mmCIF file of C-alpha atoms in Angstrom:
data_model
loop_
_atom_site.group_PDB
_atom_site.id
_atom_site.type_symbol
_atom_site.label_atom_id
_atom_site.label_comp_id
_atom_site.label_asym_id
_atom_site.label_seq_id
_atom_site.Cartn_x
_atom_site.Cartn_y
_atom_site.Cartn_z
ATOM 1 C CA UNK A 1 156.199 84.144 113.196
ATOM 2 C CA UNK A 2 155.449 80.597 112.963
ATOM 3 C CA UNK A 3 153.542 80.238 116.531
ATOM 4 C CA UNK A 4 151.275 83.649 115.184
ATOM 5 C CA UNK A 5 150.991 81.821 111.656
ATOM 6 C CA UNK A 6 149.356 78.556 113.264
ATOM 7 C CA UNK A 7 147.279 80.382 115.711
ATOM 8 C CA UNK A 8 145.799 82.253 112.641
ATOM 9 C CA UNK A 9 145.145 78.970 111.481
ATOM 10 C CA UNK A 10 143.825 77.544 114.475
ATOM 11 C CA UNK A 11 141.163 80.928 114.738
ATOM 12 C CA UNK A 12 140.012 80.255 111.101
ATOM 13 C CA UNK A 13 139.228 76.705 111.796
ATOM 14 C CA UNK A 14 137.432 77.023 115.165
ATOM 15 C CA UNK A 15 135.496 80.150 113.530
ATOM 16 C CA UNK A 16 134.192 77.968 110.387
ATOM 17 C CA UNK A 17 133.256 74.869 112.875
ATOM 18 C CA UNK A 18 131.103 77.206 115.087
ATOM 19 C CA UNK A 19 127.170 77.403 113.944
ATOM 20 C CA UNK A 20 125.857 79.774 112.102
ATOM 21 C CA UNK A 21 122.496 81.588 113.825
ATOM 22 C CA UNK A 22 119.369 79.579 112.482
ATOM 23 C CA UNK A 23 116.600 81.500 111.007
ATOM 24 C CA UNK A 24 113.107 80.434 110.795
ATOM 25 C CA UNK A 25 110.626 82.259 108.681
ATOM 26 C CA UNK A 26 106.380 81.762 108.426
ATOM 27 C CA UNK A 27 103.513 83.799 106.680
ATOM 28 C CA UNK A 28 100.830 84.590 109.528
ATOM 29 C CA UNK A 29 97.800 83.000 109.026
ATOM 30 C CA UNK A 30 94.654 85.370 108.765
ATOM 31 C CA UNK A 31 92.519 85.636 111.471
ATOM 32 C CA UNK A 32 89.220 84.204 111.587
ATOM 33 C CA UNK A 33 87.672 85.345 115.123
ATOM 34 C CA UNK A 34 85.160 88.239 115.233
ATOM 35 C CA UNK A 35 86.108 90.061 118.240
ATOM 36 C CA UNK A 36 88.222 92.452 116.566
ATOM 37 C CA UNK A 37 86.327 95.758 116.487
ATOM 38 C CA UNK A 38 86.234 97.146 113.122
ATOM 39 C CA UNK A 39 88.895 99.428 112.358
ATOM 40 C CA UNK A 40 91.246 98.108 114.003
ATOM 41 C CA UNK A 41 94.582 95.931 112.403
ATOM 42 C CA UNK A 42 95.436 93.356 114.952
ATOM 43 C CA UNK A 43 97.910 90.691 114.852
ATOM 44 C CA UNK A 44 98.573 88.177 117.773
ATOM 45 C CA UNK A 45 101.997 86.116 117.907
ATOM 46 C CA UNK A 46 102.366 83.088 119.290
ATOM 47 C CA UNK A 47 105.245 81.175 119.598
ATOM 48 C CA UNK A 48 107.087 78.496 121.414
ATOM 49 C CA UNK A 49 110.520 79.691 122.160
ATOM 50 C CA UNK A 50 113.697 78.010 123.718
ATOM 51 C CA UNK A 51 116.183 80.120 125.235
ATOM 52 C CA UNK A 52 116.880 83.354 123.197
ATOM 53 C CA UNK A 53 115.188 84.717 119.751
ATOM 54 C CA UNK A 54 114.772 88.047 117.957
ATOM 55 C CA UNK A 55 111.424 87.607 116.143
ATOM 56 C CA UNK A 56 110.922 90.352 113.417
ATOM 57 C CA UNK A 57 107.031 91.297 111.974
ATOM 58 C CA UNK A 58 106.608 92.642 108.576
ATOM 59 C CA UNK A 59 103.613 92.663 106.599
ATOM 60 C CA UNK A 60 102.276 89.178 107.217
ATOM 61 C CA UNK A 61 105.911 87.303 107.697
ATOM 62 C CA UNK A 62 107.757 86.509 110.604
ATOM 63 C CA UNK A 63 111.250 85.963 110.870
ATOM 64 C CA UNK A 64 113.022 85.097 113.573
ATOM 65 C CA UNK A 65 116.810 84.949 114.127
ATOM 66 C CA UNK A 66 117.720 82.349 116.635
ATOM 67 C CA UNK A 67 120.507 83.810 118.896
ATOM 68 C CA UNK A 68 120.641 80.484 120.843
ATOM 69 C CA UNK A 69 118.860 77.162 122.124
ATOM 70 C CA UNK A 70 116.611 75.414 119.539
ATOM 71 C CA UNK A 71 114.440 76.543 116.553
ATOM 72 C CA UNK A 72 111.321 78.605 117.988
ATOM 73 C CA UNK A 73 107.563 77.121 117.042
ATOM 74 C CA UNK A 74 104.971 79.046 115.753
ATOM 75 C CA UNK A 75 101.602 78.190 118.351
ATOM 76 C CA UNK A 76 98.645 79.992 116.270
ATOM 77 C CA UNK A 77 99.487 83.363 115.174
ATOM 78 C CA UNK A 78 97.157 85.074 113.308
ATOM 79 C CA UNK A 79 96.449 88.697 112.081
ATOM 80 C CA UNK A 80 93.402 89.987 110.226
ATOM 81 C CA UNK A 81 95.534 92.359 108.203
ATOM 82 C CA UNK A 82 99.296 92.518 106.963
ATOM 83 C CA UNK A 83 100.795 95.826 109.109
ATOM 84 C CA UNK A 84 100.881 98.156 106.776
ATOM 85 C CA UNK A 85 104.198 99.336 104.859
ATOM 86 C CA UNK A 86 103.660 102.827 105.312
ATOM 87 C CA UNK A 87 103.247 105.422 108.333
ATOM 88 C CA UNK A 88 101.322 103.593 111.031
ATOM 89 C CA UNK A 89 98.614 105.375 113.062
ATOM 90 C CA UNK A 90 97.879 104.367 116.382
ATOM 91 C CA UNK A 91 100.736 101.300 116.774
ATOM 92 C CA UNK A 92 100.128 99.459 119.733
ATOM 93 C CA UNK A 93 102.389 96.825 121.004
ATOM 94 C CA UNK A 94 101.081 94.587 124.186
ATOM 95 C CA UNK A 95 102.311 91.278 125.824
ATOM 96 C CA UNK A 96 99.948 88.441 126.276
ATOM 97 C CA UNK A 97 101.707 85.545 127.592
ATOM 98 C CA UNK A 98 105.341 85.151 128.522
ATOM 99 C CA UNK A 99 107.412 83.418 130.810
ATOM 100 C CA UNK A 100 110.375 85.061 131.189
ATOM 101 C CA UNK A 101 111.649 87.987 129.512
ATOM 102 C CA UNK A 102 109.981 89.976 126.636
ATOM 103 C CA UNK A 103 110.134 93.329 124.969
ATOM 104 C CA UNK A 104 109.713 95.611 122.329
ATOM 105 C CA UNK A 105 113.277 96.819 120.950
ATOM 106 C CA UNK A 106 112.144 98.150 117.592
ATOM 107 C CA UNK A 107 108.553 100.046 116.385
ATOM 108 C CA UNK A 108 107.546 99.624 112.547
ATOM 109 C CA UNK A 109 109.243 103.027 111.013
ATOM 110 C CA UNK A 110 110.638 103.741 108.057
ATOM 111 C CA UNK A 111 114.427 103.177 108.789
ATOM 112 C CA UNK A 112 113.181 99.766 109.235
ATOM 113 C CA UNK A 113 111.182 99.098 106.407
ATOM 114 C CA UNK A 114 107.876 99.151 109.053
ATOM 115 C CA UNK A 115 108.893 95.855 110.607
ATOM 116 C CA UNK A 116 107.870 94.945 114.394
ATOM 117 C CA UNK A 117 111.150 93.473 116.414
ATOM 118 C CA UNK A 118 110.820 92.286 119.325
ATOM 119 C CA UNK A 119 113.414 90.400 121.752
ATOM 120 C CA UNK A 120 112.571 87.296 123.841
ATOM 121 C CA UNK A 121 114.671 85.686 126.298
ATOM 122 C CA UNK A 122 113.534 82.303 128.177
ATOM 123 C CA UNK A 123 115.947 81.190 130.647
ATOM 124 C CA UNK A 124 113.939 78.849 132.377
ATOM 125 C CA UNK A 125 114.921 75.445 130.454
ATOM 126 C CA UNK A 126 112.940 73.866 127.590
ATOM 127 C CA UNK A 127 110.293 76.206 125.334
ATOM 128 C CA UNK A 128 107.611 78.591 126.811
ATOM 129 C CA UNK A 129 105.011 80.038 125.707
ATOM 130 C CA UNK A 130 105.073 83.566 124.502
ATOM 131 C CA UNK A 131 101.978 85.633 123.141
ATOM 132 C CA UNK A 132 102.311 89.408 122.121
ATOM 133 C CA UNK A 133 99.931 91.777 120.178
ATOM 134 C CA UNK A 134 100.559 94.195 117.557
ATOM 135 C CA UNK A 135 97.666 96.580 117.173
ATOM 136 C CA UNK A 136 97.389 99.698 114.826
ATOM 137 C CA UNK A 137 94.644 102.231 113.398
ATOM 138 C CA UNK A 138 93.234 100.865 110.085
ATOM 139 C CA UNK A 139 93.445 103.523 106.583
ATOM 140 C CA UNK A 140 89.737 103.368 106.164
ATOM 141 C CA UNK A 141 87.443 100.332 106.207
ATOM 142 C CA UNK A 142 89.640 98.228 104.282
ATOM 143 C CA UNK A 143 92.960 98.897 106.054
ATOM 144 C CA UNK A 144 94.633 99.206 102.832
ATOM 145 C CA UNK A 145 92.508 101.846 100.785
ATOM 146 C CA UNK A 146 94.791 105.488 100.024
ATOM 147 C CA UNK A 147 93.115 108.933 99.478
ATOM 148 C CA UNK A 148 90.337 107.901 97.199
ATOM 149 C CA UNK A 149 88.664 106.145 100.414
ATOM 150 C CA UNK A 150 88.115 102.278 100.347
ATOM 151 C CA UNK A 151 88.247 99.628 98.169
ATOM 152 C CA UNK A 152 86.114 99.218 94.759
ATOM 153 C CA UNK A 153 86.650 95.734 93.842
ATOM 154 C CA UNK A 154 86.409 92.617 95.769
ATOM 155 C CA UNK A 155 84.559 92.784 98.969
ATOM 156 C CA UNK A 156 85.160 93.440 102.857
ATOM 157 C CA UNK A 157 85.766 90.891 105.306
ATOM 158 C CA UNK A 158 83.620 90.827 107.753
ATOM 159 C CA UNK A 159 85.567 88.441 110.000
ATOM 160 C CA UNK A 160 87.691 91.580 111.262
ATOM 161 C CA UNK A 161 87.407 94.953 108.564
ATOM 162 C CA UNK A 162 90.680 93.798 106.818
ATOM 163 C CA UNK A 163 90.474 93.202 102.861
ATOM 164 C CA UNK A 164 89.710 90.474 100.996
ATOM 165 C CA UNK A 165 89.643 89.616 97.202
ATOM 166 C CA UNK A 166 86.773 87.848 95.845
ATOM 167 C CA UNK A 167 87.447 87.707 91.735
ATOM 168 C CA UNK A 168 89.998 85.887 89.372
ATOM 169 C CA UNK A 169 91.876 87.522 87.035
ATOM 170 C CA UNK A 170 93.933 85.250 83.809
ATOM 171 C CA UNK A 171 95.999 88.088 82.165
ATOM 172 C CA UNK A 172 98.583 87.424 79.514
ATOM 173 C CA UNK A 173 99.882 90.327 76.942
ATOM 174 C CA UNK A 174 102.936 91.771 75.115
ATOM 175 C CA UNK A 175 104.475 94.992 75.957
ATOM 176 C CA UNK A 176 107.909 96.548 77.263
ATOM 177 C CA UNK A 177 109.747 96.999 80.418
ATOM 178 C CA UNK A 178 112.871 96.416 82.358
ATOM 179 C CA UNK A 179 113.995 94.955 85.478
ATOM 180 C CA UNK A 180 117.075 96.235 87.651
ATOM 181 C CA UNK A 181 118.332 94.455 90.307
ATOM 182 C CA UNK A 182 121.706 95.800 92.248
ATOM 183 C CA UNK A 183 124.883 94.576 91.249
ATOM 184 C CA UNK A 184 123.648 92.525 87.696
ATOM 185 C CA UNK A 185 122.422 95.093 85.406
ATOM 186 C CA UNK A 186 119.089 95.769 84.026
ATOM 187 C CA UNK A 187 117.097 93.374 81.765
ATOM 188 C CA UNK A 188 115.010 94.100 79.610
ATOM 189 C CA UNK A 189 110.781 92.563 79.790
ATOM 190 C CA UNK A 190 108.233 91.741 77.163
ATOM 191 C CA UNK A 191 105.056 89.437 77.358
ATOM 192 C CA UNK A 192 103.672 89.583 80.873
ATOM 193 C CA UNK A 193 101.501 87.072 82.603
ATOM 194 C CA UNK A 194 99.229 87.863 85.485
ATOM 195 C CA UNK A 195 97.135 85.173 87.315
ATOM 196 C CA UNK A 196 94.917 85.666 90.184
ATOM 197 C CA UNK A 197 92.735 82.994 91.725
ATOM 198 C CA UNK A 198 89.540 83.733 93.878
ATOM 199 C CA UNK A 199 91.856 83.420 96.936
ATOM 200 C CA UNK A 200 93.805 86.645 95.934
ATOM 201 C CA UNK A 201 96.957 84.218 95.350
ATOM 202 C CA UNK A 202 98.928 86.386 92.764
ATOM 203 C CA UNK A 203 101.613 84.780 90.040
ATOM 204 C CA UNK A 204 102.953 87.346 87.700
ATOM 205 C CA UNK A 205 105.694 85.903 85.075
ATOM 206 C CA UNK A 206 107.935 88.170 82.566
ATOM 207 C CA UNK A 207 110.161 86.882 79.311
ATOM 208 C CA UNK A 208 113.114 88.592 79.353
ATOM 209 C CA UNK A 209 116.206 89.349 77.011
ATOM 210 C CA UNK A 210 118.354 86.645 78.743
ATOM 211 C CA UNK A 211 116.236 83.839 78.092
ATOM 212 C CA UNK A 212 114.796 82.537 81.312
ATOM 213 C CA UNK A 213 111.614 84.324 82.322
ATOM 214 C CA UNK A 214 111.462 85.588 86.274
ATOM 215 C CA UNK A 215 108.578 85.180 88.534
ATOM 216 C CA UNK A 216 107.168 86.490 91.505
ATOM 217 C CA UNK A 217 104.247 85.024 93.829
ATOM 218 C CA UNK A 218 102.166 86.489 96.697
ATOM 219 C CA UNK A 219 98.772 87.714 97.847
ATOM 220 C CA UNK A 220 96.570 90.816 96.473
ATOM 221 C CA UNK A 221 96.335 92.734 99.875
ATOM 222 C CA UNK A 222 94.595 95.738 98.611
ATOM 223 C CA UNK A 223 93.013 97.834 96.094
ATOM 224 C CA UNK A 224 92.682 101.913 95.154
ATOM 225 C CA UNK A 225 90.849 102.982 91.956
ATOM 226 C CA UNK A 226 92.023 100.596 89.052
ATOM 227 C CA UNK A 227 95.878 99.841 90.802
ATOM 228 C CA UNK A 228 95.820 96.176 92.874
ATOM 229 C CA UNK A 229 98.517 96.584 95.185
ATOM 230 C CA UNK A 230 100.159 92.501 96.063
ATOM 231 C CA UNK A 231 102.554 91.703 98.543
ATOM 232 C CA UNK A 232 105.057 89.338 96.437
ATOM 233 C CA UNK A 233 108.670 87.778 96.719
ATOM 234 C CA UNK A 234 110.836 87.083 93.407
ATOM 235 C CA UNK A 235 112.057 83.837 92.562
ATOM 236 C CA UNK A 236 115.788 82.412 93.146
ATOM 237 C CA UNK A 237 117.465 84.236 90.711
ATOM 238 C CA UNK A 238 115.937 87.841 92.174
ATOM 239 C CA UNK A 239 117.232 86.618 95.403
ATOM 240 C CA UNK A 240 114.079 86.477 96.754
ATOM 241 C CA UNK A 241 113.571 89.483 97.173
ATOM 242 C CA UNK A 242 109.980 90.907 98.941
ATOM 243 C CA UNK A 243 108.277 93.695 98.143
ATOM 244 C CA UNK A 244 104.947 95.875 97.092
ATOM 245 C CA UNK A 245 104.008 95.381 93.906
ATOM 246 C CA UNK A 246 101.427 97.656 91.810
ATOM 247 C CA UNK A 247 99.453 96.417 88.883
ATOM 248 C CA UNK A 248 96.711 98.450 86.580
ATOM 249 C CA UNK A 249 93.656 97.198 85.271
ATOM 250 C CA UNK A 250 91.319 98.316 82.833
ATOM 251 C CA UNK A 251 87.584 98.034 83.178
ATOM 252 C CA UNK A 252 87.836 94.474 80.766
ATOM 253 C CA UNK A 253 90.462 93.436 83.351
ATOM 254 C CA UNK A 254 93.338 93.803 80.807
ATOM 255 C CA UNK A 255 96.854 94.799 82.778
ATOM 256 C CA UNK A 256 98.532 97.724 81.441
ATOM 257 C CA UNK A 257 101.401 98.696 83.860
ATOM 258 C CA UNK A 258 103.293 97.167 86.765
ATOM 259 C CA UNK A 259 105.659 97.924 89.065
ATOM 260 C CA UNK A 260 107.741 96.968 91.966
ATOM 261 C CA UNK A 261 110.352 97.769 94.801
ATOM 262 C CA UNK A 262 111.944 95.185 96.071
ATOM 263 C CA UNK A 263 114.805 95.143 99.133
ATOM 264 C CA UNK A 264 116.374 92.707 102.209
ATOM 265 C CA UNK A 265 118.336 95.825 102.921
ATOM 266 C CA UNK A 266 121.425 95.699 101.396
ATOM 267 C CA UNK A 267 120.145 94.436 97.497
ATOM 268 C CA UNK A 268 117.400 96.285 95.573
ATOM 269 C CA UNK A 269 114.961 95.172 93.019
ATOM 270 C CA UNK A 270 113.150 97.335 90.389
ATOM 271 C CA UNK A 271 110.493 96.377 88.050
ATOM 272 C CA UNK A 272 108.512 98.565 85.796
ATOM 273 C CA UNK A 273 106.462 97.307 82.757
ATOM 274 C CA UNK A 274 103.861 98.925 80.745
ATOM 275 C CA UNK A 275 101.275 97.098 77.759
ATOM 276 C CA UNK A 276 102.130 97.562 73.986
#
């Protein structure tokens, strides 16, 4: 009994001295060749990688889970628009550049949450180089545009037929809304805040019932009739948690409803908001 108890022990301890697996995370940086034909999404990874990874694509993040040797590098990736959250036409995936072993273990789909993983392996000592390519078939010109065909407001980049906002929007109003978030309750929302700069860099605030106001930041990726859809993450207290969010504007550029779904998989985020 008393050999079994210290052994117990002696597990626990070794267990809570071993590492925990690193993770490294980065927002791809937009692409700013020309050679991309239009129509076509296209993002090219690049990354310096020592001994074993699993590198994850969603949107325009990586993150990549370091199952051994040091933290991986990003070398230049670059896409010229997010990969879309939704049903993806014509997914391509193609190596580049590797030195040892590559491959694709998981396409975007929606048990996934549409997120690219791939596995790399580099056995040969030191970091290598490895380059792979993520291609798809665009929605329409702008990549992001639904049913009512492309985008309205802001203008199309030319550098590779992926969106791009070109207007500023300073939004602040009263209304009602809540906020649910798994495993705390809901919260009730009032004023709203909206700022968007010329860069499509997107800061939306809320005052809520408990005092502290909560915040999300991220980039306008797209537009359909009056709704901008933004690609945003929630501050500390929402556990960070990513997601799409939706916001109306009139023709004055007033907002008058948001919304958002937030998840990492196991918690869930819900925002919905409407003017008063």
């Amino acid at each position: 009994m008393r050999t079994t108890k210290f052994s117990r022990i002696g597990i626990a301890l070794l267990a809570a001295a071993l590492p925990a697996m690193a993770q490294v995370q980065f927002r791809i940086a937009r692409m700013t060749r020309n050679d991309v034909p239009a129509g076509k999404g296209q993002c090219d990874i690049r990354l310096q990688v020592d001994n074993e990874v699993e590198v994850a694509v969603h949107r325009d993040m990586v993150n990549i889970r370091v199952l051994s040797g040091q933290n991986p590098r990003d070398d230049g990736s670059e896409c010229n628009a997010p990969l879309p959250d939704r049903d993806i036409q014509g997914f391509n995936y193609e190596v580049k550049e590797s030195r040892n072993e590559i491959r694709l273990i998981e396409e975007p789909s929606r048990r996934n949450d549409f997120t690219a993983i791939v596995h790399i392996r580099d056995g040969a000592g030191g970091y290598g180089r490895y380059h792979f390519r993520l291609s798809w078939a665009m929605a329409g010109p702008g990549g992001f545009s639904g049913p009512g065909g492309p985008p309205d407001f802001g203008r199309r980049d030319d550098r590779g037929g992926g969106f791009a906002w070109n207007n500023v929007i300073h939004f602040s109003g009263a209304g009602r809304g809540v906020s649910s978030l798994s495993g705390s309750g809901p919260q009730r929302l009032f004023d709203a805040n909206v700022d968007i700069d010329r860069g499509g860099k997107i800061q939306v605030t809320f005052r809520t019932d408990r005092g502290r106001p909560i915040m999300f930041a991220g980039d306008v990726i797209g537009k359909d009739g009056d709704t901008l859809k933004a690609d945003v993450a929630a501050d500390d207290r929402m556990l960070r948690l990513r997601g799409p969010m939706y916001i109306s504007v009139d023709p004055r550029q007033n907002v008058y409803r948001i919304s958002l779904e937030a998840t990492n998989g196991r918690d869930n985020l819900r925002v919905n908001w409407d003017r008063r």
